[in-house]
mmCIF file of C-alpha atoms and ligand atoms in Angstrom:
data_model
loop_
_atom_site.group_PDB
_atom_site.id
_atom_site.type_symbol
_atom_site.label_atom_id
_atom_site.label_comp_id
_atom_site.label_asym_id
_atom_site.label_seq_id
_atom_site.Cartn_x
_atom_site.Cartn_y
_atom_site.Cartn_z
ATOM 1 C CA MET T 1 91.373 99.211 116.345
ATOM 2 C CA ARG T 2 89.959 101.267 119.148
ATOM 3 C CA CYS T 3 93.421 102.607 119.853
ATOM 4 C CA MET T 4 93.891 103.643 116.266
ATOM 5 C CA THR T 5 90.601 105.505 116.440
ATOM 6 C CA LEU T 6 91.679 107.243 119.548
ATOM 7 C CA VAL T 7 94.971 108.414 118.228
ATOM 8 C CA ALA T 8 93.128 109.691 114.980
ATOM 9 C CA LEU T 9 90.743 111.487 116.981
ATOM 10 C CA LEU T 10 93.359 113.144 119.151
ATOM 11 C CA ILE T 11 95.360 114.187 116.034
ATOM 12 C CA ALA T 12 92.298 115.600 114.492
ATOM 13 C CA SER T 13 91.699 117.633 117.462
ATOM 14 C CA GLY T 14 95.471 118.824 117.326
ATOM 15 C CA ALA T 15 95.990 117.562 120.895
ATOM 16 C CA ALA T 16 98.327 114.391 120.206
ATOM 17 C CA SER T 17 100.280 116.158 117.535
ATOM 18 C CA ALA T 18 102.530 117.913 120.192
ATOM 19 C CA ALA T 19 102.396 114.564 122.537
ATOM 20 C CA ASP T 20 102.841 111.453 120.260
ATOM 21 C CA ILE T 21 105.671 112.739 118.260
ATOM 22 C CA HIS T 22 105.939 109.636 115.939
ATOM 23 C CA ALA T 23 102.209 110.313 114.987
ATOM 24 C CA TYR T 24 103.121 113.612 114.177
ATOM 25 C CA TRP T 25 106.002 112.565 112.071
ATOM 26 C CA GLU T 26 103.713 109.956 110.270
ATOM 27 C CA ASN T 27 101.097 112.636 109.569
ATOM 28 C CA HIS T 28 103.356 115.550 108.635
ATOM 29 C CA CYS T 29 106.737 114.223 107.442
ATOM 30 C CA LEU T 30 106.480 110.602 106.462
ATOM 31 C CA GLU T 31 105.031 111.355 103.012
ATOM 32 C CA CYS T 32 108.331 113.041 102.002
ATOM 33 C CA HIS T 33 110.778 111.468 103.888
ATOM 34 C CA GLY T 34 109.580 107.968 104.824
ATOM 35 C CA HIS T 35 110.263 106.451 108.200
ATOM 36 C CA ALA T 36 112.067 108.830 110.783
ATOM 37 C CA GLY T 37 114.746 106.226 111.910
ATOM 38 C CA ALA T 38 115.820 105.485 108.403
ATOM 39 C CA PHE T 39 115.870 109.133 107.380
ATOM 40 C CA ALA T 40 117.617 110.344 110.490
ATOM 41 C CA ARG T 41 120.479 107.516 110.232
ATOM 42 C CA ASP T 42 120.925 108.224 106.470
ATOM 43 C CA ARG T 43 120.924 111.996 106.332
ATOM 44 C CA LEU T 44 121.685 113.371 109.760
ATOM 45 C CA THR T 45 124.516 113.511 112.063
ATOM 46 C CA VAL T 46 125.071 114.587 115.552
ATOM 47 C CA GLU T 47 128.008 117.103 116.366
ATOM 48 C CA ASP T 48 128.799 117.600 120.014
ATOM 49 C CA GLY T 49 125.239 116.632 120.976
ATOM 50 C CA VAL T 50 123.665 118.901 118.239
ATOM 51 C CA LEU T 51 121.605 117.505 115.390
ATOM 52 C CA ALA T 52 123.159 118.435 112.024
ATOM 53 C CA SER T 53 123.183 117.748 108.320
ATOM 54 C CA ASP T 54 125.590 118.192 105.415
ATOM 55 C CA ARG T 55 123.499 121.096 104.022
ATOM 56 C CA TRP T 56 122.463 122.801 107.163
ATOM 57 C CA GLY T 57 125.314 121.999 109.613
ATOM 58 C CA THR T 58 124.322 122.590 113.092
ATOM 59 C CA ARG T 59 121.749 125.312 111.896
ATOM 60 C CA LEU T 60 119.567 122.252 111.164
ATOM 61 C CA GLU T 61 117.348 123.024 113.890
ATOM 62 C CA ARG T 62 116.803 126.846 112.698
ATOM 63 C CA PHE T 63 115.724 125.175 109.423
ATOM 64 C CA LEU T 64 113.479 122.657 110.876
ATOM 65 C CA ALA T 65 111.673 125.847 112.956
ATOM 66 C CA ASN T 66 110.430 126.775 109.577
ATOM 67 C CA HIS T 67 109.771 123.165 107.973
ATOM 68 C CA TYR T 68 106.450 121.716 108.681
ATOM 69 C CA THR T 69 107.029 121.912 112.782
ATOM 70 C CA THR T 70 105.294 124.016 115.188
ATOM 71 C CA PRO T 71 106.908 125.454 118.144
ATOM 72 C CA ALA T 72 105.560 122.831 120.335
ATOM 73 C CA THR T 73 106.856 119.950 117.975
ATOM 74 C CA LEU T 74 110.026 121.192 117.013
ATOM 75 C CA GLY T 75 111.989 120.273 120.315
ATOM 76 C CA PRO T 76 110.455 116.841 120.302
ATOM 77 C CA ILE T 77 111.073 116.282 116.778
ATOM 78 C CA VAL T 78 114.770 117.187 117.160
ATOM 79 C CA ALA T 79 115.093 115.118 120.385
ATOM 80 C CA MET T 80 113.605 112.045 118.333
ATOM 81 C CA LEU T 81 116.039 112.578 115.437
ATOM 82 C CA THR T 82 119.012 113.046 117.700
ATOM 83 C CA ALA T 83 118.308 109.838 119.524
ATOM 84 C CA GLN T 84 117.763 107.739 116.227
ATOM 85 C CA VAL T 85 120.974 109.126 114.743
ATOM 86 C CA THR T 86 122.779 107.937 117.952
ATOM 87 C CA THR T 87 121.098 104.441 118.213
ATOM 88 C CA PRO T 88 122.079 101.551 116.106
ATOM 89 C CA PRO T 89 119.136 100.394 114.094
ATOM 90 C CA LEU T 90 118.576 97.190 116.047
ATOM 91 C CA TYR T 91 114.843 97.173 115.716
ATOM 92 C CA ALA T 92 114.892 97.619 111.999
ATOM 93 C CA GLU T 93 117.271 94.851 111.897
ATOM 94 C CA HIS T 94 115.736 92.209 113.998
ATOM 95 C CA CYS T 95 112.011 93.165 114.550
ATOM 96 C CA ARG T 96 110.722 95.059 111.553
ATOM 97 C CA SER T 97 110.402 91.998 109.453
ATOM 98 C CA CYS T 98 107.445 90.746 111.641
ATOM 99 C CA HIS T 99 106.234 93.733 113.534
ATOM 100 C CA ALA T 100 105.223 97.125 112.241
ATOM 101 C CA THR T 101 107.256 100.346 113.363
ATOM 102 C CA ALA T 102 108.631 100.333 116.642
ATOM 103 C CA ALA T 103 106.350 103.346 117.738
ATOM 104 C CA ASP T 104 103.202 101.102 116.716
ATOM 105 C CA LEU T 105 104.580 98.039 118.594
ATOM 106 C CA VAL T 106 104.949 100.344 121.788
ATOM 107 C CA ARG T 107 101.579 101.858 121.412
ATOM 108 C CA ASN T 108 99.875 98.599 120.882
ATOM 109 C CA SER T 109 101.845 95.951 122.888
ATOM 110 C CA VAL T 110 104.153 97.552 125.600
ATOM 111 C CA GLU T 111 103.450 99.244 128.950
ATOM 112 C CA ARG T 112 105.716 100.600 131.575
ATOM 113 C CA ARG T 113 105.220 100.127 135.392
ATOM 114 C CA ASP T 114 107.315 101.412 138.042
ATOM 115 C CA GLY T 115 110.008 101.865 135.349
ATOM 116 C CA VAL T 116 109.793 98.326 134.203
ATOM 117 C CA LEU T 117 108.721 97.458 130.446
ATOM 118 C CA TYR T 118 105.969 94.532 130.197
ATOM 119 C CA ALA T 119 104.155 93.167 127.374
ATOM 120 C CA ARG T 120 100.660 94.564 127.528
ATOM 121 C CA SER T 121 98.754 91.295 126.548
ATOM 122 C CA SER T 122 100.609 88.544 128.511
ATOM 123 C CA GLY T 123 102.082 90.890 131.134
ATOM 124 C CA GLN T 124 105.232 89.278 131.066
ATOM 125 C CA ALA T 125 108.465 91.517 131.673
ATOM 126 C CA LEU T 126 110.193 92.347 128.305
ATOM 127 C CA ALA T 127 113.805 92.009 129.507
ATOM 128 C CA PRO T 128 113.648 88.171 129.910
ATOM 129 C CA PHE T 129 111.183 87.922 126.847
ATOM 130 C CA LEU T 130 113.702 89.530 124.679
ATOM 131 C CA GLU T 131 116.502 87.329 125.640
ATOM 132 C CA ARG T 132 114.673 84.599 123.580
ATOM 133 C CA HIS T 133 112.599 86.500 121.329
ATOM 134 C CA GLY T 134 113.479 88.296 118.169
ATOM 135 C CA GLY T 135 117.132 87.098 117.812
ATOM 136 C CA LEU T 136 119.067 89.580 119.657
ATOM 137 C CA ALA T 137 122.413 89.142 121.094
ATOM 138 C CA GLY T 138 122.590 89.342 124.728
ATOM 139 C CA GLU T 139 124.359 92.951 124.859
ATOM 140 C CA GLU T 140 121.770 94.020 122.334
ATOM 141 C CA VAL T 141 118.722 93.504 124.740
ATOM 142 C CA PRO T 142 119.334 96.420 126.900
ATOM 143 C CA VAL T 143 119.859 98.716 123.897
ATOM 144 C CA VAL T 144 116.428 97.660 122.399
ATOM 145 C CA LEU T 145 114.943 97.989 125.748
ATOM 146 C CA GLN T 146 116.198 101.490 126.057
ATOM 147 C CA VAL T 147 114.672 102.330 122.552
ATOM 148 C CA LEU T 148 111.402 100.972 123.528
ATOM 149 C CA ASP T 149 111.400 102.923 127.096
ATOM 150 C CA ARG T 150 112.245 106.162 124.995
ATOM 151 C CA LEU T 151 109.327 105.346 122.730
ATOM 152 C CA VAL T 152 106.996 104.911 125.590
ATOM 153 C CA ASP T 153 107.556 108.622 126.456
ATOM 154 C CA GLU T 154 107.524 109.631 122.766
ATOM 155 C CA THR T 155 104.228 107.935 122.077
ATOM 156 C CA LEU T 156 102.669 108.543 125.446
ATOM 157 C CA ALA T 157 101.997 104.810 125.514
ATOM 158 C CA ARG T 158 101.410 104.422 129.188
HETATM 159 C C1 HEC M 201 106.098 118.126 101.249
HETATM 160 C C2 HEC M 201 107.291 117.399 101.354
HETATM 161 C C3 HEC M 201 108.008 117.624 102.806
HETATM 162 C C4 HEC M 201 107.488 117.404 104.026
HETATM 163 C C5 HEC M 201 105.980 117.255 104.506
HETATM 164 C C6 HEC M 201 108.457 117.514 104.973
HETATM 165 N N1 HEC M 201 109.688 117.681 104.272
HETATM 166 FE FE1 HEC M 201 111.627 117.815 105.066
HETATM 167 N N2 HEC M 201 112.467 118.197 103.262
HETATM 168 C C7 HEC M 201 111.847 118.338 102.013
HETATM 169 C C8 HEC M 201 112.622 118.841 101.306
HETATM 170 C C9 HEC M 201 112.232 118.781 99.688
HETATM 171 C C10 HEC M 201 113.680 118.865 101.717
HETATM 172 C C11 HEC M 201 115.194 119.412 101.164
HETATM 173 C C12 HEC M 201 115.700 118.524 100.122
HETATM 174 C C13 HEC M 201 116.062 117.457 100.985
HETATM 175 O O1 HEC M 201 117.085 117.712 101.884
HETATM 176 O O2 HEC M 201 115.781 116.201 100.952
HETATM 177 C C14 HEC M 201 113.767 118.675 103.198
HETATM 178 C C15 HEC M 201 114.785 118.583 104.102
HETATM 179 C C16 HEC M 201 114.486 118.176 105.388
HETATM 180 C C17 HEC M 201 115.692 118.107 106.274
HETATM 181 C C18 HEC M 201 117.204 118.366 106.181
HETATM 182 C C19 HEC M 201 117.759 117.241 105.561
HETATM 183 C C20 HEC M 201 119.309 117.664 105.086
HETATM 184 O O3 HEC M 201 119.779 116.894 104.527
HETATM 185 O O4 HEC M 201 119.595 118.798 105.344
HETATM 186 C C21 HEC M 201 115.241 117.603 107.422
HETATM 187 C C22 HEC M 201 115.750 117.203 108.852
HETATM 188 C C23 HEC M 201 113.703 117.595 107.304
HETATM 189 N N3 HEC M 201 113.261 117.971 106.030
HETATM 190 C C24 HEC M 201 112.840 117.015 108.279
HETATM 191 C C25 HEC M 201 111.503 117.278 107.979
HETATM 192 C C26 HEC M 201 110.438 117.256 109.269
HETATM 193 C C27 HEC M 201 110.760 116.811 110.666
HETATM 194 C C28 HEC M 201 109.305 117.105 108.624
HETATM 195 C C29 HEC M 201 107.908 117.091 109.393
HETATM 196 C C30 HEC M 201 107.687 117.964 110.566
HETATM 197 C C31 HEC M 201 109.392 117.231 107.249
HETATM 198 N N4 HEC M 201 110.743 117.423 106.926
HETATM 199 C C32 HEC M 201 108.366 117.534 106.278
HETATM 200 C C33 HEC M 201 110.407 118.035 102.042
HETATM 201 C C34 HEC M 201 109.437 117.792 102.918
HETATM 202 C C1 HEC M 202 109.934 86.057 113.310
HETATM 203 C C2 HEC M 202 109.019 87.009 113.586
HETATM 204 C C3 HEC M 202 109.303 87.970 114.861
HETATM 205 C C4 HEC M 202 110.325 88.649 114.995
HETATM 206 C C5 HEC M 202 111.496 88.765 114.144
HETATM 207 C C6 HEC M 202 110.150 89.498 116.284
HETATM 208 N N1 HEC M 202 108.840 89.119 116.682
HETATM 209 FE FE1 HEC M 202 107.998 89.969 118.299
HETATM 210 N N2 HEC M 202 106.441 88.712 118.260
HETATM 211 C C7 HEC M 202 106.108 87.946 117.196
HETATM 212 C C8 HEC M 202 104.958 87.050 117.086
HETATM 213 C C9 HEC M 202 104.494 86.132 116.203
HETATM 214 C C10 HEC M 202 104.435 87.521 118.373
HETATM 215 C C11 HEC M 202 103.073 87.111 119.072
HETATM 216 C C12 HEC M 202 103.373 85.835 119.765
HETATM 217 C C13 HEC M 202 104.152 85.853 121.004
HETATM 218 O O1 HEC M 202 104.010 86.513 121.845
HETATM 219 O O2 HEC M 202 105.275 85.361 120.920
HETATM 220 C C14 HEC M 202 105.287 88.640 118.955
HETATM 221 C C15 HEC M 202 105.250 89.273 120.152
HETATM 222 C C16 HEC M 202 106.049 90.274 120.611
HETATM 223 C C17 HEC M 202 105.800 91.087 121.779
HETATM 224 C C18 HEC M 202 104.479 90.961 122.611
HETATM 225 C C19 HEC M 202 104.691 89.806 123.698
HETATM 226 C C20 HEC M 202 103.428 89.341 124.538
HETATM 227 O O3 HEC M 202 103.779 88.697 125.600
HETATM 228 O O4 HEC M 202 102.431 90.141 124.291
HETATM 229 C C21 HEC M 202 106.517 91.977 121.856
HETATM 230 C C22 HEC M 202 106.861 93.271 122.813
HETATM 231 C C23 HEC M 202 107.653 91.853 120.654
HETATM 232 N N3 HEC M 202 107.179 90.604 120.179
HETATM 233 C C24 HEC M 202 108.650 92.309 120.436
HETATM 234 C C25 HEC M 202 109.674 92.175 119.554
HETATM 235 C C26 HEC M 202 110.991 92.808 119.394
HETATM 236 C C27 HEC M 202 111.462 93.911 120.199
HETATM 237 C C28 HEC M 202 111.654 92.298 118.365
HETATM 238 C C29 HEC M 202 112.936 92.468 117.904
HETATM 239 C C30 HEC M 202 114.056 92.398 118.828
HETATM 240 C C31 HEC M 202 110.796 91.043 117.860
HETATM 241 N N4 HEC M 202 109.590 91.234 118.607
HETATM 242 C C32 HEC M 202 110.914 90.301 116.706
HETATM 243 C C33 HEC M 202 106.980 87.681 115.973
HETATM 244 C C34 HEC M 202 108.369 88.124 115.908
#
């Protein structure tokens, strides 16, 4: 609760909109496009590392520059969507049924110390935890860890 209030305050002041790119999406894009990961995987592609769509091709970023983004949020939004297109939806398939969005899980329950991810409340390392929690196959664990690690940066959950 305290955390949500802080996020809301930062957004109201405009400070977190550039920082927590998932909060920016939730406040400026979600009402029309739904969750970012599902939208990205459904509608967008990546061609030679460049975010694209059927409609705009690789000029998509130029369209987005005039579509609810700011100069400060355009780059992080494009990076987030690019990462989502190129990552399998393991979180949606294995975790969403019990947890909220991956961004919320990371904000509330994950922290990174010396490059290693831990559960915030119990303090246990996430790598061994996810070997037995959430029903991931062994080779899927590092993929989900990488997604959560990226989300630590994208939500500034430190
Ligand atoms: C008021 C509604 C609305 C909001 C808010 C909105 N969009 Fe859109 N967006 C649209 C519409 C309408 C289109 C064009 C029709 C379509 O492609 O669905 C579109 C198109 C897009 C496309 C291109 C899709 C394609 O297939 O070419 C992207 C990417 C996109 N929006 C991202 C965003 C992002 C990022 C934000 C927030 C920063 C955002 N939108 C906010 C309504 C909205
Ligand atoms: C069947 C429901 C369920 C699914 C599916 C599930 N979780 Fe959980 N998760 C829980 C519950 C309940 C807790 C709190 C109790 C606990 O720690 O086991 C939890 C706790 C956690 C924690 C905090 C652990 C701690 O020590 O504080 C993390 C991180 C987490 N889950 C990540 C994930 C990820 C990532 C996935 C998908 C790979 C996932 N969970 C799938 C129910 C689920």
